């Protein structure tokens, strides 16, 4: 008589979470490499820390099995097609062939299918254009690389584009800024799935901080720019103000430089620039402070006074509002050694 087959009664092991990333000809390989590095790399350092299996990564393309020429003079050959991208648990679009062109219809169809199934939808850099083209960002805040933010807002006015942040988490749909911000978002996903300790361990092997302060505003080239506007009172006052940033500035002073009444000046200035005169002055002062913070000389208090802020506290407030970080953190990141 055959021996009975032993049965193990207990919980089924949790299913492996599949991560599909879209690949295309001409793509920059960094963003794809970030996804593969975070989710596909073998991680013996996580032994004993994981309550669920690590990820199963699938690189997907419109024509699986065909080599794709990518930036840098080499090619890669994805083994998986868009049907597997549509079936994944997490879908990552690490860029699009052309942020100023059309997203392939087969790609938007696969994204809509994945989203309707409840997949987690993620974009890195220009990948937000694909999510927007599929209608997945309608009515939601989103971000992309700062150089593409205006174009994303122009082409998809239904998307609330935030050009300053490193990433935006809307729950099922997440977007990140350019390149390295993809690392921040991928670590955020690991933190959601496996907890802070696992995410910190992955970040340590990546040799990056598990979380970065601030947003991408601190990486945008910001400088006091000459006012290139038709000659009128508002433009004249703006050029005058750029030469007077270190002195106290008020709306009556700016209106006088424009040859206008205070009320008329406020109305015309805000209509032209989209911000109030004093908010514009604060932004110009912040821009003027950046090269000073990048130098090792001068304290934050001295720099605040040099660019016209009445106190270091006021400087810190406006700096944080504009740059999404503090003056001290900016100096630590971008400052030159003495």
Coordinates of C-alpha atoms in Angstrom, one line a residue:
X1 CA 0.0 0.0 0.0
X2 CA 1.5 3.4 -1.0
X3 CA 2.5 5.8 1.7
X4 CA 0.2 8.7 2.2
X5 CA 1.4 12.0 0.7
X6 CA 2.3 14.4 3.5
X7 CA 0.3 17.6 3.4
X8 CA 1.5 21.0 4.7
X9 CA -1.3 23.1 6.0
X10 CA -0.8 26.8 6.4
X11 CA -0.7 30.0 4.5
X12 CA 0.1 30.1 0.9
X13 CA 3.2 32.0 0.1
X14 CA 2.5 35.5 -1.2
X15 CA 2.7 35.9 -5.0
X16 CA 5.7 37.5 -6.5
X17 CA 5.1 41.1 -7.4
X18 CA 5.8 41.7 -11.1
X19 CA 7.3 45.0 -12.2
X20 CA 7.1 45.7 -16.0
X21 CA 9.2 48.6 -17.5
X22 CA 8.6 50.0 -21.0
X23 CA 11.7 50.1 -23.3
X24 CA 12.0 51.7 -26.7
X25 CA 14.5 52.6 -29.3
X26 CA 16.6 55.7 -28.6
X27 CA 15.9 55.6 -24.8
X28 CA 18.5 56.8 -22.4
X29 CA 19.5 53.7 -20.4
X30 CA 19.9 55.3 -17.0
X31 CA 16.2 55.4 -16.0
X32 CA 15.8 51.8 -17.2
X33 CA 18.9 50.8 -15.3
X34 CA 17.4 52.4 -12.1
X35 CA 14.3 50.2 -12.3
X36 CA 16.4 47.1 -13.0
X37 CA 18.9 48.0 -10.2
X38 CA 16.2 48.5 -7.6
X39 CA 13.8 45.7 -8.4
X40 CA 15.8 43.0 -10.3
X41 CA 19.1 42.9 -8.5
X42 CA 19.7 39.9 -6.3
X43 CA 19.8 41.1 -2.7
X44 CA 21.2 38.6 -0.2
X45 CA 21.5 41.5 2.3
X46 CA 17.7 41.3 2.7
X47 CA 17.7 37.8 4.0
X48 CA 15.5 37.6 7.0
X49 CA 14.1 41.1 6.4
X50 CA 11.4 40.3 3.7
X51 CA 7.9 39.2 4.6
X52 CA 7.1 38.7 0.9
X53 CA 9.2 37.7 -2.1
X54 CA 11.3 40.2 -4.0
X55 CA 10.2 41.5 -7.4
X56 CA 10.1 39.8 -10.8
X57 CA 11.1 42.4 -13.4
X58 CA 10.1 42.2 -17.0
X59 CA 11.5 44.6 -19.6
X60 CA 8.8 45.1 -22.3
X61 CA 8.7 46.5 -25.8
X62 CA 6.3 46.8 -28.7
X63 CA 8.3 44.1 -30.6
X64 CA 9.8 41.6 -28.1
X65 CA 12.8 39.8 -29.3
X66 CA 14.0 42.7 -31.6
X67 CA 17.1 44.7 -30.6
X68 CA 16.6 48.3 -29.6
X69 CA 19.4 50.8 -30.2
X70 CA 19.7 53.0 -27.2
X71 CA 21.7 56.1 -26.3
X72 CA 25.4 55.2 -25.9
X73 CA 25.9 53.1 -29.0
X74 CA 24.6 49.7 -27.8
X75 CA 21.4 47.8 -28.0
X76 CA 19.2 45.7 -25.7
X77 CA 16.7 43.0 -26.6
X78 CA 13.6 42.9 -24.4
X79 CA 12.0 39.4 -24.1
X80 CA 8.5 40.6 -23.2
X81 CA 5.8 42.4 -25.1
X82 CA 3.2 44.9 -24.2
X83 CA 0.7 42.3 -23.2
X84 CA 2.9 41.4 -20.2
X85 CA 3.3 45.1 -19.4
X86 CA -0.5 45.3 -19.3
X87 CA -0.6 42.3 -16.9
X88 CA 2.0 43.4 -14.4
X89 CA 1.4 44.5 -10.8
X90 CA 3.6 47.7 -11.2
X91 CA 4.1 49.3 -14.6
X92 CA 7.0 51.8 -15.0
X93 CA 7.3 54.1 -18.0
X94 CA 10.9 55.3 -17.8
X95 CA 10.6 57.9 -20.5
X96 CA 9.0 58.2 -24.0
X97 CA 10.6 58.3 -27.4
X98 CA 9.8 62.0 -27.9
X99 CA 8.3 64.3 -25.2
X100 CA 7.2 66.6 -28.0
X101 CA 5.7 63.8 -30.2
X102 CA 2.9 61.3 -29.9
X103 CA 3.0 58.3 -27.7
X104 CA 2.5 55.0 -29.6
X105 CA -1.2 54.0 -29.4
X106 CA -0.3 50.4 -28.5
X107 CA 1.5 51.8 -25.5
X108 CA -1.3 53.9 -24.3
X109 CA -3.7 51.0 -24.8
X110 CA -1.6 48.7 -22.6
X111 CA -1.3 51.4 -19.9
X112 CA -5.1 51.8 -19.8
X113 CA -5.5 48.1 -19.5
X114 CA -3.0 47.8 -16.7
X115 CA -4.6 50.7 -14.9
X116 CA -8.1 49.3 -15.2
X117 CA -6.9 46.1 -13.6
X118 CA -5.6 48.0 -10.6
X119 CA -1.9 48.0 -11.5
X120 CA 0.3 50.6 -9.9
X121 CA 1.3 53.1 -12.6
X122 CA 4.7 54.8 -12.3
X123 CA 6.6 57.3 -14.6
X124 CA 10.1 58.5 -14.5
X125 CA 11.1 61.8 -16.2
X126 CA 9.3 62.1 -19.6
X127 CA 7.3 58.9 -18.9
X128 CA 4.6 61.2 -17.5
X129 CA 3.7 62.1 -21.1
X130 CA 2.7 58.5 -21.7
X131 CA 0.5 58.3 -18.5
X132 CA -1.0 61.7 -19.5
X133 CA -1.7 60.5 -23.1
X134 CA -3.5 57.4 -21.6
X135 CA -5.7 59.7 -19.5
X136 CA -4.3 58.4 -16.3
X137 CA -3.2 61.8 -14.9
X138 CA -6.5 63.7 -15.6
X139 CA -7.3 65.9 -12.6
X140 CA -4.2 64.7 -10.7
X141 CA -1.1 66.5 -9.6
X142 CA 2.0 65.2 -11.4
X143 CA 5.6 66.0 -12.1
X144 CA 8.2 65.4 -14.8
X145 CA 11.7 66.7 -15.5
X146 CA 11.6 70.5 -15.0
X147 CA 12.6 71.2 -18.6
X148 CA 9.5 69.3 -19.9
X149 CA 7.0 70.6 -17.2
X150 CA 5.7 73.5 -19.3
X151 CA 5.2 71.3 -22.3
X152 CA 3.3 68.7 -20.2
X153 CA 1.0 71.4 -18.9
X154 CA 0.5 72.9 -22.4
X155 CA -0.4 69.5 -24.0
X156 CA -2.4 68.2 -21.1
X157 CA -4.1 71.1 -19.3
X158 CA -6.2 68.7 -17.3
X159 CA -3.0 67.6 -15.4
X160 CA -1.9 69.7 -12.4
X161 CA 1.8 69.9 -13.2
X162 CA 4.1 70.6 -10.3
X163 CA 7.6 71.3 -11.7
X164 CA 9.3 71.6 -8.3
X165 CA 8.9 68.2 -6.5
X166 CA 11.0 65.1 -6.9
X167 CA 7.9 62.8 -7.1
X168 CA 4.2 62.8 -6.6
X169 CA 2.3 59.8 -5.1
X170 CA -1.4 59.7 -6.0
X171 CA -1.9 56.2 -4.7
X172 CA -2.3 54.1 -7.8
X173 CA -0.5 56.6 -10.1
X174 CA 2.9 58.0 -9.3
X175 CA 5.2 60.3 -11.2
X176 CA 8.8 61.5 -10.7
X177 CA 11.1 64.1 -12.0
X178 CA 14.2 63.5 -14.2
X179 CA 16.7 60.7 -13.9
X180 CA 17.9 60.6 -10.3
X181 CA 14.5 61.4 -9.0
X182 CA 13.5 57.9 -10.4
X183 CA 15.8 56.5 -7.6
X184 CA 13.8 58.4 -5.0
X185 CA 10.5 57.2 -6.3
X186 CA 11.7 53.5 -6.7
X187 CA 12.9 53.6 -3.1
X188 CA 9.6 55.1 -2.1
X189 CA 7.8 52.1 -3.7
X190 CA 10.1 49.6 -1.9
X191 CA 9.3 51.5 1.4
X192 CA 5.6 51.1 0.7
X193 CA 5.9 47.4 -0.2
X194 CA 8.5 46.2 2.4
X195 CA 8.9 48.9 5.0
X196 CA 11.5 51.5 5.8
X197 CA 14.2 49.1 7.0
X198 CA 14.3 47.3 3.7
X199 CA 14.2 50.5 1.7
X200 CA 17.1 51.9 3.8
X201 CA 19.1 48.8 3.2
X202 CA 18.6 49.0 -0.6
X203 CA 19.5 52.7 -0.5
X204 CA 22.7 51.9 1.4
X205 CA 23.8 49.4 -1.3
X206 CA 22.8 52.1 -3.9
X207 CA 25.0 54.5 -1.9
X208 CA 22.3 57.1 -1.9
X209 CA 20.2 58.6 0.9
X210 CA 16.9 56.8 1.5
X211 CA 15.1 60.1 1.3
X212 CA 16.2 63.4 -0.1
X213 CA 15.0 66.8 1.2
X214 CA 13.7 69.4 -1.1
X215 CA 12.5 69.2 -4.7
X216 CA 13.9 69.6 -8.2
X217 CA 13.5 73.4 -7.9
X218 CA 17.0 73.4 -6.3
X219 CA 18.5 71.8 -9.4
X220 CA 17.0 74.3 -11.9
X221 CA 19.5 76.8 -13.1
X222 CA 18.2 79.9 -11.3
X223 CA 19.7 83.3 -11.8
X224 CA 18.5 86.9 -11.9
X225 CA 17.6 87.4 -15.6
X226 CA 17.3 90.6 -17.5
X227 CA 13.8 91.7 -18.1
X228 CA 13.1 91.2 -21.8
X229 CA 9.7 92.9 -22.1
X230 CA 8.3 95.6 -24.3
X231 CA 9.2 99.0 -22.9
X232 CA 6.4 100.1 -20.6
X233 CA 6.1 101.1 -16.9
X234 CA 5.9 97.6 -15.5
X235 CA 9.0 96.4 -17.4
X236 CA 10.9 99.6 -16.5
X237 CA 10.1 99.0 -12.8
X238 CA 11.2 95.4 -13.0
X239 CA 14.6 96.4 -14.5
X240 CA 14.9 99.0 -11.8
X241 CA 14.1 96.6 -9.0
X242 CA 16.8 94.1 -10.2
X243 CA 19.4 96.8 -9.5
X244 CA 17.9 97.6 -6.1
X245 CA 17.4 94.1 -4.5
X246 CA 19.6 94.8 -1.5
X247 CA 17.5 97.8 -0.5
X248 CA 13.9 97.7 1.0
X249 CA 11.4 97.5 -1.8
X250 CA 7.7 98.1 -1.6
X251 CA 4.8 98.3 -4.0
X252 CA 4.6 102.1 -3.8
X253 CA 8.3 102.3 -4.7
X254 CA 7.9 99.9 -7.6
X255 CA 4.7 101.8 -8.8
X256 CA 6.6 105.1 -8.6
X257 CA 9.4 103.6 -10.8
X258 CA 6.7 102.5 -13.3
X259 CA 4.9 105.9 -13.2
X260 CA 1.7 104.3 -12.1
X261 CA -0.7 104.3 -9.2
X262 CA -0.3 101.5 -6.6
X263 CA -3.7 99.9 -7.6
X264 CA -3.1 100.1 -11.3
X265 CA 0.5 98.8 -10.9
X266 CA -0.7 95.8 -8.9
X267 CA -3.3 94.9 -11.5
X268 CA -1.0 95.2 -14.5
X269 CA 2.0 93.5 -12.8
X270 CA 0.1 90.5 -11.7
X271 CA -1.7 90.1 -15.0
X272 CA 1.7 90.1 -16.8
X273 CA 3.7 87.9 -14.5
X274 CA 1.2 85.7 -12.7
X275 CA 2.5 86.6 -9.3
X276 CA 2.3 89.7 -7.1
X277 CA 5.2 92.3 -7.3
X278 CA 6.5 91.4 -3.8
X279 CA 6.4 87.7 -4.6
X280 CA 8.4 88.4 -7.8
X281 CA 10.9 90.4 -5.8
X282 CA 11.3 87.5 -3.3
X283 CA 12.0 85.1 -6.1
X284 CA 14.6 87.4 -7.6
X285 CA 16.3 87.7 -4.2
X286 CA 16.4 83.9 -3.8
X287 CA 18.0 83.6 -7.3
X288 CA 20.6 86.2 -6.3
X289 CA 21.3 84.3 -3.1
X290 CA 22.2 81.0 -4.8
X291 CA 25.8 81.9 -6.0
X292 CA 26.4 83.3 -2.5
X293 CA 25.3 80.1 -0.9
X294 CA 27.5 78.1 -3.3
X295 CA 30.5 80.1 -2.0
X296 CA 32.0 79.1 1.4
X297 CA 32.0 82.7 2.5
X298 CA 29.3 84.5 4.4
X299 CA 26.7 83.2 6.9
X300 CA 23.1 82.6 6.1
X301 CA 22.3 85.8 8.0
X302 CA 24.8 87.8 6.0
X303 CA 23.6 86.5 2.7
X304 CA 20.0 87.2 3.7
X305 CA 20.9 90.8 4.3
X306 CA 23.0 91.1 1.2
X307 CA 20.1 90.2 -1.1
X308 CA 17.6 92.4 0.7
X309 CA 15.7 90.1 3.2
X310 CA 14.9 91.9 6.5
X311 CA 15.9 88.8 8.5
X312 CA 17.3 85.3 8.2
X313 CA 14.0 83.9 9.2
X314 CA 12.2 85.7 6.3
X315 CA 15.0 84.5 4.0
X316 CA 14.5 80.9 5.1
X317 CA 10.7 81.1 4.7
X318 CA 10.9 82.4 1.1
X319 CA 13.8 80.1 0.3
X320 CA 11.8 77.0 1.5
X321 CA 8.7 78.1 -0.4
X322 CA 10.6 78.6 -3.6
X323 CA 13.3 76.0 -3.6
X324 CA 11.6 73.3 -1.4
X325 CA 14.7 73.0 0.8
X326 CA 16.6 75.2 3.3
X327 CA 19.5 77.6 2.6
X328 CA 21.7 75.4 4.7
X329 CA 20.7 72.2 2.9
X330 CA 21.2 73.9 -0.4
X331 CA 24.7 75.1 0.6
X332 CA 25.5 71.6 1.9
X333 CA 24.6 70.1 -1.5
X334 CA 26.0 72.7 -3.9
X335 CA 28.5 74.7 -1.9
X336 CA 32.2 74.8 -2.9
X337 CA 34.8 73.9 -0.3
X338 CA 36.9 76.7 1.0

